[in-house]
GROMACS .gro file of C-alpha atoms in nm:
model
  257
    1MET     CA    1   1.054  -1.127  -1.444
    2PRO     CA    2   1.287  -1.173  -1.142
    3VAL     CA    3   1.123  -1.163  -0.800
    4PRO     CA    4   1.203  -0.864  -0.577
    5PRO     CA    5   1.503  -0.895  -0.346
    6ARG     CA    6   1.471  -0.982   0.019
    7PHE     CA    7   1.548  -0.668   0.218
    8ASP     CA    8   1.710  -0.663   0.560
    9THR     CA    9   1.578  -0.320   0.655
   10LEU     CA   10   1.224  -0.345   0.510
   11CYS     CA   11   0.962  -0.589   0.634
   12ASN     CA   12   0.659  -0.526   0.409
   13PHE     CA   13   0.785  -0.481   0.053
   14ARG     CA   14   0.623  -0.663  -0.239
   15ASP     CA   15   0.542  -0.654  -0.607
   16LEU     CA   16   0.178  -0.588  -0.697
   17GLY     CA   17   0.226  -0.797  -1.010
   18GLY     CA   18   0.118  -1.154  -1.064
   19ARG     CA   19  -0.255  -1.127  -0.999
   20ARG     CA   20  -0.501  -1.246  -1.263
   21THR     CA   21  -0.779  -1.011  -1.377
   22VAL     CA   22  -1.140  -1.107  -1.439
   23ASP     CA   23  -1.086  -1.071  -1.816
   24GLY     CA   24  -0.801  -1.321  -1.817
   25ARG     CA   25  -0.506  -1.083  -1.824
   26ALA     CA   26  -0.234  -1.051  -1.558
   27VAL     CA   27  -0.088  -0.765  -1.359
   28ALA     CA   28   0.267  -0.726  -1.487
   29ARG     CA   29   0.557  -0.783  -1.252
   30GLY     CA   30   0.838  -0.539  -1.191
   31ARG     CA   31   0.639  -0.222  -1.258
   32LEU     CA   32   0.465  -0.132  -0.931
   33TYR     CA   33   0.569  -0.209  -0.574
   34ARG     CA   34   0.425  -0.138  -0.229
   35SER     CA   35   0.632  -0.105   0.087
   36ASP     CA   36   0.679   0.006   0.442
   37SER     CA   37   0.885   0.322   0.491
   38LEU     CA   38   1.180   0.348   0.255
   39ALA     CA   39   1.348   0.576   0.507
   40LYS     CA   40   1.476   0.256   0.668
   41LEU     CA   41   1.680   0.156   0.360
   42ALA     CA   42   2.049   0.130   0.440
   43GLY     CA   43   2.361  -0.070   0.366
   44ASP     CA   44   2.336  -0.342   0.103
   45ASP     CA   45   1.962  -0.280   0.075
   46LEU     CA   46   2.036   0.043  -0.110
   47THR     CA   47   2.202  -0.159  -0.385
   48ARG     CA   48   1.922  -0.416  -0.386
   49PHE     CA   49   1.662  -0.142  -0.419
   50ALA     CA   50   1.852   0.039  -0.694
   51ALA     CA   51   1.861  -0.284  -0.898
   52LEU     CA   52   1.480  -0.271  -0.928
   53GLY     CA   53   1.506   0.034  -1.155
   54VAL     CA   54   1.257   0.236  -0.950
   55ARG     CA   55   1.255   0.599  -1.059
   56THR     CA   56   0.958   0.734  -0.863
   57VAL     CA   57   0.861   0.701  -0.496
   58ILE     CA   58   0.521   0.809  -0.362
   59ASP     CA   59   0.536   0.867   0.014
   60LEU     CA   60   0.184   0.864   0.163
   61ARG     CA   61   0.287   0.974   0.513
   62TYR     CA   62   0.223   1.300   0.694
   63PRO     CA   63   0.499   1.563   0.658
   64TRP     CA   64   0.558   1.542   1.034
   65GLU     CA   65   0.626   1.168   1.004
   66ILE     CA   66   0.884   1.239   0.737
   67ALA     CA   67   1.044   1.514   0.946
   68GLU     CA   68   1.064   1.275   1.241
   69ARG     CA   69   1.174   0.954   1.068
   70GLY     CA   70   1.320   1.062   0.734
   71ARG     CA   71   1.241   0.994   0.369
   72ALA     CA   72   1.376   0.767   0.096
   73PRO     CA   73   1.754   0.823   0.079
   74GLU     CA   74   1.843   1.094  -0.170
   75SER     CA   75   2.135   0.881  -0.286
   76LEU     CA   76   1.883   0.664  -0.474
   77GLY     CA   77   1.829   0.948  -0.722
   78VAL     CA   78   1.455   0.893  -0.746
   79THR     CA   79   1.174   1.142  -0.798
   80TRP     CA   80   1.015   1.161  -0.452
   81LEU     CA   81   0.657   1.278  -0.402
   82ASN     CA   82   0.489   1.333  -0.066
   83LEU     CA   83   0.113   1.280  -0.107
   84SER     CA   84  -0.023   1.274   0.248
   85VAL     CA   85  -0.358   1.099   0.201
   86GLU     CA   86  -0.467   1.088   0.565
   87HIS     CA   87  -0.611   1.405   0.718
   88ARG     CA   88  -0.747   1.286   1.055
   89PRO     CA   89  -0.460   1.157   1.269
   90TYR     CA   90  -0.516   0.875   1.512
   91VAL     CA   91  -0.283   0.655   1.716
   92GLN     CA   92  -0.334   0.298   1.603
   93ALA     CA   93  -0.131   0.157   1.892
   94ASP     CA   94  -0.385   0.310   2.133
   95ILE     CA   95  -0.704   0.167   1.979
   96ASP     CA   96  -0.944   0.061   2.254
   97PRO     CA   97  -0.914  -0.318   2.280
   98ASP     CA   98  -1.289  -0.335   2.345
   99VAL     CA   99  -1.396  -0.193   2.007
  100ASP     CA  100  -1.440  -0.401   1.692
  101PRO     CA  101  -1.088  -0.343   1.554
  102TRP     CA  102  -1.155  -0.437   1.194
  103ARG     CA  103  -1.464  -0.216   1.166
  104HIS     CA  104  -1.273   0.062   1.341
  105LEU     CA  105  -0.988   0.045   1.091
  106ALA     CA  106  -1.225   0.019   0.795
  107ASP     CA  107  -1.388   0.340   0.916
  108ARG     CA  108  -1.047   0.510   0.930
  109TYR     CA  109  -0.982   0.398   0.571
  110ALA     CA  110  -1.320   0.545   0.476
  111GLU     CA  111  -1.201   0.877   0.618
  112VAL     CA  112  -0.893   0.859   0.396
  113ALA     CA  113  -1.110   0.779   0.095
  114GLU     CA  114  -1.326   1.081   0.175
  115ASP     CA  115  -1.058   1.331   0.281
  116GLY     CA  116  -0.762   1.235   0.064
  117VAL     CA  117  -0.926   1.282  -0.275
  118VAL     CA  118  -0.665   1.522  -0.411
  119GLU     CA  119  -0.373   1.306  -0.305
  120LEU     CA  120  -0.530   0.977  -0.411
  121ARG     CA  121  -0.616   1.121  -0.752
  122GLU     CA  122  -0.261   1.246  -0.801
  123ALA     CA  123  -0.117   0.912  -0.690
  124LEU     CA  124  -0.329   0.723  -0.944
  125GLU     CA  125  -0.232   0.968  -1.217
  126VAL     CA  126   0.139   0.939  -1.138
  127ILE     CA  127   0.118   0.559  -1.139
  128ALA     CA  128  -0.080   0.554  -1.462
  129HIS     CA  129   0.149   0.784  -1.656
  130GLY     CA  130   0.488   0.671  -1.524
  131GLU     CA  131   0.744   0.523  -1.758
  132HIS     CA  132   0.958   0.338  -1.503
  133PRO     CA  133   0.903   0.112  -1.202
  134LEU     CA  134   0.742   0.291  -0.910
  135VAL     CA  135   0.691   0.222  -0.539
  136PHE     CA  136   0.440   0.373  -0.298
  137HIS     CA  137   0.459   0.343   0.079
  138CYS     CA  138   0.349   0.481   0.415
  139ALA     CA  139   0.497   0.395   0.756
  140SER     CA  140   0.415   0.025   0.792
  141GLY     CA  141   0.293  -0.033   0.435
  142LYS     CA  142  -0.038  -0.154   0.575
  143ASP     CA  143  -0.320   0.102   0.594
  144ARG     CA  144  -0.269   0.399   0.362
  145THR     CA  145  -0.062   0.181   0.132
  146GLY     CA  146  -0.319  -0.097   0.154
  147LEU     CA  147  -0.602   0.134   0.048
  148LEU     CA  148  -0.414   0.268  -0.255
  149ALA     CA  149  -0.310  -0.086  -0.355
  150ALA     CA  150  -0.673  -0.198  -0.337
  151LEU     CA  151  -0.787   0.090  -0.559
  152VAL     CA  152  -0.519   0.015  -0.818
  153LEU     CA  153  -0.591  -0.357  -0.827
  154ALA     CA  154  -0.967  -0.299  -0.851
  155LEU     CA  155  -0.920  -0.061  -1.145
  156LEU     CA  156  -0.706  -0.325  -1.315
  157GLY     CA  157  -0.989  -0.576  -1.285
  158VAL     CA  158  -0.853  -0.792  -1.002
  159ASP     CA  159  -1.132  -0.951  -0.800
  160ASP     CA  160  -1.198  -0.891  -0.431
  161ASP     CA  161  -1.054  -1.226  -0.320
  162GLN     CA  162  -0.714  -1.147  -0.470
  163ILE     CA  163  -0.722  -0.789  -0.343
  164ALA     CA  164  -0.792  -0.926   0.004
  165ALA     CA  165  -0.506  -1.176  -0.034
  166ASP     CA  166  -0.263  -0.898  -0.125
  167PHE     CA  167  -0.379  -0.694   0.173
  168ALA     CA  168  -0.352  -0.985   0.415
  169ALA     CA  169   0.005  -1.062   0.306
  170THR     CA  170   0.104  -0.788   0.552
  171GLU     CA  171   0.019  -1.035   0.829
  172GLU     CA  172   0.359  -1.190   0.755
  173ALA     CA  173   0.519  -0.865   0.869
  174THR     CA  174   0.319  -0.816   1.190
  175GLY     CA  175   0.594  -0.947   1.417
  176ARG     CA  176   0.851  -0.709   1.267
  177LEU     CA  177   0.611  -0.414   1.286
  178VAL     CA  178   0.549  -0.479   1.655
  179ALA     CA  179   0.923  -0.514   1.716
  180GLU     CA  180   0.987  -0.182   1.540
  181PHE     CA  181   0.721  -0.017   1.758
  182ARG     CA  182   0.896  -0.143   2.070
  183GLU     CA  183   1.231  -0.019   1.945
  184ARG     CA  184   1.086   0.329   1.894
  185ASN     CA  185   0.915   0.331   2.234
  186GLY     CA  186   1.179   0.212   2.474
  187GLY     CA  187   1.062  -0.147   2.475
  188ALA     CA  188   0.697  -0.067   2.551
  189SER     CA  189   0.431  -0.273   2.375
  190PRO     CA  190   0.129  -0.126   2.193
  191ARG     CA  191  -0.184  -0.091   2.408
  192TRP     CA  192  -0.387  -0.248   2.126
  193PRO     CA  193  -0.305  -0.620   2.110
  194ALA     CA  194  -0.385  -0.640   1.736
  195TYR     CA  195  -0.131  -0.373   1.640
  196GLY     CA  196   0.028  -0.453   1.302
  197ARG     CA  197  -0.245  -0.698   1.202
  198ALA     CA  198  -0.396  -0.687   0.851
  199PRO     CA  199  -0.668  -0.949   0.817
  200ALA     CA  200  -0.850  -0.965   0.484
  201GLU     CA  201  -1.174  -0.866   0.658
  202ILE     CA  202  -1.061  -0.503   0.682
  203ILE     CA  203  -1.018  -0.442   0.311
  204ARG     CA  204  -1.332  -0.644   0.233
  205LEU     CA  205  -1.527  -0.403   0.454
  206VAL     CA  206  -1.364  -0.106   0.279
  207LEU     CA  207  -1.447  -0.237  -0.068
  208ALA     CA  208  -1.805  -0.314   0.035
  209ASP     CA  209  -1.844   0.037   0.180
  210LEU     CA  210  -1.720   0.197  -0.143
  211VAL     CA  211  -1.961  -0.013  -0.349
  212ALA     CA  212  -2.249   0.071  -0.115
  213ALA     CA  213  -2.176   0.443  -0.132
  214HIS     CA  214  -2.077   0.479  -0.498
  215GLY     CA  215  -2.196   0.170  -0.684
  216SER     CA  216  -1.845   0.041  -0.758
  217VAL     CA  217  -1.482   0.118  -0.685
  218ARG     CA  218  -1.446   0.251  -1.040
  219ALA     CA  219  -1.743   0.485  -0.987
  220TYR     CA  220  -1.581   0.613  -0.665
  221VAL     CA  221  -1.256   0.678  -0.852
  222THR     CA  222  -1.418   0.853  -1.149
  223GLY     CA  223  -1.679   1.034  -0.939
  224ARG     CA  224  -1.546   1.128  -0.597
  225LEU     CA  225  -1.178   1.132  -0.698
  226GLY     CA  226  -1.243   1.283  -1.041
  227VAL     CA  227  -1.002   1.050  -1.221
  228GLY     CA  228  -1.065   1.053  -1.596
  229GLU     CA  229  -1.130   0.745  -1.803
  230GLU     CA  230  -0.815   0.820  -2.000
  231THR     CA  231  -0.613   0.783  -1.681
  232ILE     CA  232  -0.774   0.448  -1.604
  233ALA     CA  233  -0.701   0.337  -1.960
  234ALA     CA  234  -0.338   0.446  -1.919
  235LEU     CA  235  -0.314   0.262  -1.587
  236ARG     CA  236  -0.440  -0.058  -1.746
  237ALA     CA  237  -0.213  -0.020  -2.048
  238ARG     CA  238   0.090   0.032  -1.824
  239LEU     CA  239   0.027  -0.242  -1.569
  240LEU     CA  240  -0.157  -0.523  -1.750
  241THR     CA  241  -0.013  -0.790  -1.974
  242ASP     CA  242  -0.160  -1.073  -2.176
  243HIS     CA  243   0.128  -1.293  -2.068
  244GLY     CA  244   0.219  -1.458  -1.743
  245LYS     CA  245   0.040  -1.695  -1.511
  246PRO     CA  246  -0.158  -1.619  -1.196
  247ASP     CA  247   0.004  -1.688  -0.860
  248ASP     CA  248  -0.189  -1.970  -0.694
  249ASP     CA  249   0.044  -1.954  -0.396
  250ASP     CA  250   0.030  -1.607  -0.240
  251THR     CA  251   0.371  -1.657  -0.083
  252ALA     CA  252   0.517  -1.626  -0.432
  253LEU     CA  253   0.441  -1.255  -0.406
  254TRP     CA  254   0.594  -1.212  -0.062
  255GLN     CA  255   0.949  -1.087  -0.042
  256ALA     CA  256   0.994  -0.985   0.318
  257PRO     CA  257   1.280  -1.136   0.518
   0.00000   0.00000   0.00000
């Protein structure tokens, strides 16, 4: 399976495929991608994106973010779904530098897991029952996107270490995310010095919290989200393969410029 293209306009796009599951299978490549906002796609990147064969885009942002910054270009001809999973807005750039930032962000993710049950359930169902490649994204492809990616990988049987590695790959995009913030804010820097960071510790805290509260990620998904076992079976059938090798080098999954 060819690796995804390197995009000029996106900084946090990657394939969720390539991870090995605990039962010895592999997450198939070329079927599910995660990204920062596709509203930035332009120029030659439109052709590069179209070549992936994506037919469905799940946009996890607030409607007001979409109104302000746009959505995936309609010229792509994809089915576009807005599933706004976050219900308690906060300004990440203004996080108090004196608080524990990773615990603070993990608590915000917990709010999404608690509040966004309808949207998270629909996202998992759409991913499970799709017939073509699909991409999901938020603004930076870090927080809301990172939570959904972790849920999908956990349901597929990927262990916490690999989930954390996928999450932390966003660290490669931190510089671009900070630069984009400055461009949007007249050159001003974020108040929070760790803006755009995505250390593995955050998602490890989130996974541990879900296990502590529900017994397992799967129990959270079937219980709190109300996702049926048939949907989990469909997700696994769609995204797992008995072929392929695990990626020992995480950079093999990274396709940012």
